[in-house]
PDB file of C-alpha atoms and ligand atoms in Angstrom:
ATOM      1  CA  UNK A   1      20.935  14.440 -18.760  1.00 61.00           C
ATOM      2  CA  UNK A   2      19.971  10.516 -19.665  1.00 79.00           C
ATOM      3  CA  UNK A   3      22.606   8.162 -18.191  1.00 86.00           C
ATOM      4  CA  UNK A   4      23.266   4.600 -19.559  1.00 91.00           C
ATOM      5  CA  UNK A   5      24.627   1.866 -17.754  1.00 91.00           C
ATOM      6  CA  UNK A   6      28.148   0.825 -19.938  1.00 92.00           C
ATOM      7  CA  UNK A   7      29.004  -3.475 -19.234  1.00 92.00           C
ATOM      8  CA  UNK A   8      31.970  -4.818 -20.706  1.00 90.00           C
ATOM      9  CA  UNK A   9      31.559  -7.435 -22.703  1.00 93.00           C
ATOM     10  CA  UNK A  10      31.510  -9.856 -19.420  1.00 88.00           C
ATOM     11  CA  UNK A  11      28.532  -8.113 -18.422  1.00 87.00           C
ATOM     12  CA  UNK A  12      30.503  -6.358 -15.416  1.00 84.00           C
ATOM     13  CA  UNK A  13      29.452  -2.915 -15.259  1.00 84.00           C
ATOM     14  CA  UNK A  14      32.193  -0.362 -16.493  1.00 85.00           C
ATOM     15  CA  UNK A  15      30.671   3.360 -16.006  1.00 84.00           C
ATOM     16  CA  UNK A  16      27.772   5.709 -16.785  1.00 85.00           C
ATOM     17  CA  UNK A  17      27.648   7.144 -19.857  1.00 90.00           C
ATOM     18  CA  UNK A  18      25.687   9.464 -21.615  1.00 90.00           C
ATOM     19  CA  UNK A  19      22.969   8.843 -23.778  1.00 89.00           C
ATOM     20  CA  UNK A  20      24.881  10.255 -26.653  1.00 89.00           C
ATOM     21  CA  UNK A  21      28.005   8.206 -26.028  1.00 92.00           C
ATOM     22  CA  UNK A  22      25.891   5.248 -25.784  1.00 93.00           C
ATOM     23  CA  UNK A  23      24.047   5.767 -29.290  1.00 90.00           C
ATOM     24  CA  UNK A  24      27.481   6.392 -30.640  1.00 92.00           C
ATOM     25  CA  UNK A  25      28.777   3.160 -29.614  1.00 95.00           C
ATOM     26  CA  UNK A  26      25.608   1.244 -30.717  1.00 92.00           C
ATOM     27  CA  UNK A  27      25.911   2.773 -34.260  1.00 90.00           C
ATOM     28  CA  UNK A  28      29.622   2.094 -34.448  1.00 93.00           C
ATOM     29  CA  UNK A  29      28.427  -1.506 -33.704  1.00 95.00           C
ATOM     30  CA  UNK A  30      30.716  -1.343 -30.461  1.00 96.00           C
ATOM     31  CA  UNK A  31      28.094  -2.106 -28.191  1.00 97.00           C
ATOM     32  CA  UNK A  32      24.527  -3.553 -28.173  1.00 96.00           C
ATOM     33  CA  UNK A  33      21.481  -2.773 -26.237  1.00 94.00           C
ATOM     34  CA  UNK A  34      21.079  -5.030 -23.464  1.00 95.00           C
ATOM     35  CA  UNK A  35      17.765  -3.450 -21.610  1.00 92.00           C
ATOM     36  CA  UNK A  36      15.633  -0.324 -22.253  1.00 89.00           C
ATOM     37  CA  UNK A  37      12.578   1.289 -20.549  1.00 83.00           C
ATOM     38  CA  UNK A  38       9.420   1.497 -22.343  1.00 81.00           C
ATOM     39  CA  UNK A  39       9.312   4.983 -21.998  1.00 80.00           C
ATOM     40  CA  UNK A  40      12.990   5.823 -22.929  1.00 80.00           C
ATOM     41  CA  UNK A  41      13.528   8.659 -24.793  1.00 77.00           C
ATOM     42  CA  UNK A  42      14.310   8.706 -28.304  1.00 79.00           C
ATOM     43  CA  UNK A  43      17.266   9.958 -30.298  1.00 73.00           C
ATOM     44  CA  UNK A  44      16.532  11.363 -33.686  1.00 75.00           C
ATOM     45  CA  UNK A  45      19.295  11.768 -36.094  1.00 72.00           C
ATOM     46  CA  UNK A  46      18.577  12.902 -39.985  1.00 77.00           C
ATOM     47  CA  UNK A  47      18.084   9.161 -41.010  1.00 76.00           C
ATOM     48  CA  UNK A  48      17.478   7.084 -37.752  1.00 73.00           C
ATOM     49  CA  UNK A  49      15.619   6.841 -34.608  1.00 76.00           C
ATOM     50  CA  UNK A  50      16.826   5.142 -31.770  1.00 74.00           C
ATOM     51  CA  UNK A  51      15.374   4.839 -28.194  1.00 80.00           C
ATOM     52  CA  UNK A  52      17.685   5.745 -25.658  1.00 87.00           C
ATOM     53  CA  UNK A  53      18.955   2.088 -23.935  1.00 92.00           C
ATOM     54  CA  UNK A  54      19.005   1.863 -20.285  1.00 93.00           C
ATOM     55  CA  UNK A  55      22.199  -1.055 -20.403  1.00 95.00           C
ATOM     56  CA  UNK A  56      24.692  -1.236 -23.188  1.00 95.00           C
ATOM     57  CA  UNK A  57      27.335  -3.710 -23.261  1.00 96.00           C
ATOM     58  CA  UNK A  58      30.594  -3.559 -25.347  1.00 96.00           C
ATOM     59  CA  UNK A  59      31.043  -6.455 -28.025  1.00 97.00           C
ATOM     60  CA  UNK A  60      34.745  -6.430 -27.338  1.00 95.00           C
ATOM     61  CA  UNK A  61      36.218  -7.320 -23.763  1.00 92.00           C
ATOM     62  CA  UNK A  62      38.399  -4.157 -22.201  1.00 88.00           C
ATOM     63  CA  UNK A  63      40.734  -4.980 -19.498  1.00 83.00           C
ATOM     64  CA  UNK A  64      40.346  -2.060 -16.918  1.00 73.00           C
ATOM     65  CA  UNK A  65      42.560  -1.574 -13.937  1.00 66.00           C
ATOM     66  CA  UNK A  66      41.094  -2.447 -10.648  1.00 61.00           C
ATOM     67  CA  UNK A  67      39.452   0.269  -8.931  1.00 60.00           C
ATOM     68  CA  UNK A  68      38.167   0.345  -5.302  1.00 58.00           C
ATOM     69  CA  UNK A  69      34.287   0.809  -5.306  1.00 60.00           C
ATOM     70  CA  UNK A  70      34.755   2.555  -1.855  1.00 67.00           C
ATOM     71  CA  UNK A  71      33.119   5.797  -2.094  1.00 73.00           C
ATOM     72  CA  UNK A  72      34.829   8.815  -0.708  1.00 79.00           C
ATOM     73  CA  UNK A  73      34.409   9.793   2.958  1.00 88.00           C
ATOM     74  CA  UNK A  74      32.234  12.857   2.551  1.00 88.00           C
ATOM     75  CA  UNK A  75      29.385  14.757   5.219  1.00 93.00           C
ATOM     76  CA  UNK A  76      26.499  13.724   3.054  1.00 88.00           C
ATOM     77  CA  UNK A  77      27.503  10.191   2.097  1.00 85.00           C
ATOM     78  CA  UNK A  78      28.231   9.397   5.749  1.00 91.00           C
ATOM     79  CA  UNK A  79      24.853  11.012   6.693  1.00 91.00           C
ATOM     80  CA  UNK A  80      23.288   8.798   3.840  1.00 85.00           C
ATOM     81  CA  UNK A  81      25.039   5.748   5.152  1.00 85.00           C
ATOM     82  CA  UNK A  82      23.854   6.304   9.029  1.00 91.00           C
ATOM     83  CA  UNK A  83      20.533   7.434   7.396  1.00 88.00           C
ATOM     84  CA  UNK A  84      20.685  10.697   9.372  1.00 93.00           C
ATOM     85  CA  UNK A  85      20.683   8.803  12.725  1.00 95.00           C
ATOM     86  CA  UNK A  86      22.861   9.834  15.544  1.00 98.00           C
ATOM     87  CA  UNK A  87      25.194   7.227  16.510  1.00 97.00           C
ATOM     88  CA  UNK A  88      25.154   8.279  19.993  1.00 97.00           C
ATOM     89  CA  UNK A  89      21.301   8.944  20.676  1.00 97.00           C
ATOM     90  CA  UNK A  90      19.364   7.864  17.359  1.00 96.00           C
ATOM     91  CA  UNK A  91      17.869  11.719  17.157  1.00 97.00           C
ATOM     92  CA  UNK A  92      18.164  13.323  13.663  1.00 98.00           C
ATOM     93  CA  UNK A  93      21.617  13.635  12.573  1.00 97.00           C
ATOM     94  CA  UNK A  94      23.300  16.627  10.414  1.00 96.00           C
ATOM     95  CA  UNK A  95      26.530  16.337  11.060  1.00 97.00           C
ATOM     96  CA  UNK A  96      29.245  13.975  11.135  1.00 97.00           C
ATOM     97  CA  UNK A  97      31.821  13.004  14.262  1.00 97.00           C
ATOM     98  CA  UNK A  98      35.372  11.503  14.127  1.00 97.00           C
ATOM     99  CA  UNK A  99      34.622   8.910  16.964  1.00 97.00           C
ATOM    100  CA  UNK A 100      38.487   8.666  17.582  1.00 97.00           C
ATOM    101  CA  UNK A 101      39.003  12.419  17.168  1.00 97.00           C
ATOM    102  CA  UNK A 102      41.519  13.928  14.433  1.00 95.00           C
ATOM    103  CA  UNK A 103      43.260  16.082  17.042  1.00 95.00           C
ATOM    104  CA  UNK A 104      43.996  12.457  18.658  1.00 95.00           C
ATOM    105  CA  UNK A 105      45.179  10.759  15.701  1.00 95.00           C
ATOM    106  CA  UNK A 106      41.689   9.468  14.652  1.00 96.00           C
ATOM    107  CA  UNK A 107      41.390   9.146  10.799  1.00 95.00           C
ATOM    108  CA  UNK A 108      39.205  10.588   8.140  1.00 95.00           C
ATOM    109  CA  UNK A 109      37.925   6.744   7.278  1.00 93.00           C
ATOM    110  CA  UNK A 110      34.577   5.112   6.863  1.00 92.00           C
ATOM    111  CA  UNK A 111      35.096   3.361   9.897  1.00 95.00           C
ATOM    112  CA  UNK A 112      35.894   6.315  12.123  1.00 97.00           C
ATOM    113  CA  UNK A 113      33.039   8.857  11.343  1.00 97.00           C
ATOM    114  CA  UNK A 114      29.389   8.379  12.281  1.00 97.00           C
ATOM    115  CA  UNK A 115      26.586  10.680  11.815  1.00 97.00           C
ATOM    116  CA  UNK A 116      25.760  12.764  15.132  1.00 98.00           C
ATOM    117  CA  UNK A 117      23.362  15.569  15.933  1.00 98.00           C
ATOM    118  CA  UNK A 118      24.666  18.840  16.601  1.00 97.00           C
ATOM    119  CA  UNK A 119      24.252  18.231  20.528  1.00 97.00           C
ATOM    120  CA  UNK A 120      26.321  14.922  20.754  1.00 97.00           C
ATOM    121  CA  UNK A 121      28.869  16.074  18.371  1.00 97.00           C
ATOM    122  CA  UNK A 122      29.222  19.452  20.541  1.00 97.00           C
ATOM    123  CA  UNK A 123      29.599  17.560  24.080  1.00 96.00           C
ATOM    124  CA  UNK A 124      31.747  14.985  22.815  1.00 96.00           C
ATOM    125  CA  UNK A 125      34.102  17.421  21.741  1.00 94.00           C
ATOM    126  CA  UNK A 126      38.035  16.059  21.471  1.00 94.00           C
ATOM    127  CA  UNK A 127      37.017  12.958  23.764  1.00 96.00           C
ATOM    128  CA  UNK A 128      37.480   9.336  23.654  1.00 96.00           C
ATOM    129  CA  UNK A 129      34.037   7.388  23.963  1.00 96.00           C
ATOM    130  CA  UNK A 130      35.337   5.673  26.832  1.00 95.00           C
ATOM    131  CA  UNK A 131      36.266   8.686  28.922  1.00 96.00           C
ATOM    132  CA  UNK A 132      32.833   9.901  28.608  1.00 96.00           C
ATOM    133  CA  UNK A 133      31.068   6.386  29.293  1.00 96.00           C
ATOM    134  CA  UNK A 134      29.408   6.887  25.734  1.00 97.00           C
ATOM    135  CA  UNK A 135      28.825   3.525  23.246  1.00 96.00           C
ATOM    136  CA  UNK A 136      27.927   3.698  19.634  1.00 97.00           C
ATOM    137  CA  UNK A 137      24.605   2.324  18.677  1.00 96.00           C
ATOM    138  CA  UNK A 138      26.309   0.631  15.511  1.00 93.00           C
ATOM    139  CA  UNK A 139      29.699   0.366  14.056  1.00 93.00           C
ATOM    140  CA  UNK A 140      30.342   2.372  11.324  1.00 94.00           C
ATOM    141  CA  UNK A 141      31.561   0.624   8.232  1.00 88.00           C
ATOM    142  CA  UNK A 142      32.556   1.493   5.001  1.00 83.00           C
ATOM    143  CA  UNK A 143      30.069   0.708   1.822  1.00 75.00           C
ATOM    144  CA  UNK A 144      30.728  -0.528  -1.393  1.00 64.00           C
ATOM    145  CA  UNK A 145      29.267  -1.188  -4.410  1.00 63.00           C
ATOM    146  CA  UNK A 146      28.716   0.887  -7.790  1.00 64.00           C
ATOM    147  CA  UNK A 147      24.877   1.794  -6.765  1.00 60.00           C
ATOM    148  CA  UNK A 148      26.215   3.641  -3.779  1.00 62.00           C
ATOM    149  CA  UNK A 149      29.123   4.933  -5.763  1.00 63.00           C
ATOM    150  CA  UNK A 150      26.293   6.611  -8.420  1.00 64.00           C
ATOM    151  CA  UNK A 151      23.670   7.421  -6.101  1.00 61.00           C
ATOM    152  CA  UNK A 152      24.804  10.865  -5.898  1.00 58.00           C
ATOM    153  CA  UNK A 153      23.875  11.276  -9.970  1.00 60.00           C
ATOM    154  CA  UNK A 154      20.416  11.078  -9.080  1.00 62.00           C
ATOM    155  CA  UNK A 155      17.578   8.332  -9.785  1.00 68.00           C
ATOM    156  CA  UNK A 156      19.215   4.936 -10.338  1.00 71.00           C
ATOM    157  CA  UNK A 157      17.363   3.086 -13.155  1.00 79.00           C
ATOM    158  CA  UNK A 158      15.641  -0.280 -11.514  1.00 79.00           C
ATOM    159  CA  UNK A 159      16.920  -1.866 -14.400  1.00 84.00           C
ATOM    160  CA  UNK A 160      20.878  -1.468 -13.557  1.00 82.00           C
ATOM    161  CA  UNK A 161      19.850  -2.882 -10.261  1.00 76.00           C
ATOM    162  CA  UNK A 162      20.844  -6.657 -10.819  1.00 78.00           C
ATOM    163  CA  UNK A 163      24.355  -4.961 -12.474  1.00 78.00           C
ATOM    164  CA  UNK A 164      25.342  -3.088  -9.829  1.00 71.00           C
ATOM    165  CA  UNK A 165      25.882  -5.514  -6.850  1.00 60.00           C
ATOM    166  CA  UNK A 166      24.955  -5.444  -3.433  1.00 47.00           C
ATOM    167  CA  UNK A 167      24.989  -1.918  -1.517  1.00 43.00           C
ATOM    168  CA  UNK A 168      26.193  -2.184   2.155  1.00 36.00           C
ATOM    169  CA  UNK A 169      25.058  -0.009   4.739  1.00 36.00           C
ATOM    170  CA  UNK A 170      25.604   0.214   8.419  1.00 30.00           C
ATOM    171  CA  UNK A 171      23.197  -1.893  10.087  1.00 29.00           C
TER     172      UNK A 171
HETATM  173 ZN1   ZN B 201      22.655  12.505  19.327  1.00 69.21          ZN
END
């Protein structure tokens, strides 16, 4: 399914919509095309043929409630943030570890989870870093930005990037 970036009249990104939804907004003159790829698919109706745009912008500004751009903490998201590198040895990671163990009050939040290889995850167990003399190779931080939020949807259209803002990764 083709996805289209929907911008507010102010050019802030609102959400990703289906191609069908974007075309409906265009036909209803509620949105206008901001950008389209040259190789975009055409959307045919009996009387018209419209290229599916990459970005459309609403003609009228809509008020949206504040939304956190911080994505939920999931194993996959943490591994992506840390680029599958263990926070304890820099080796290949395929698990996530709570730096402050949950059994000891550690929270399931971005700043307390880190990618870890199976060996270090197992070795660390429910202990605190200072108890075993370990140090983190990097500080876990919360990623932000819509680009990050939408990564799981698959390929990000490069035309969207200027509108999606900075994506922060752990260093
Ligand atoms: Zn490791």
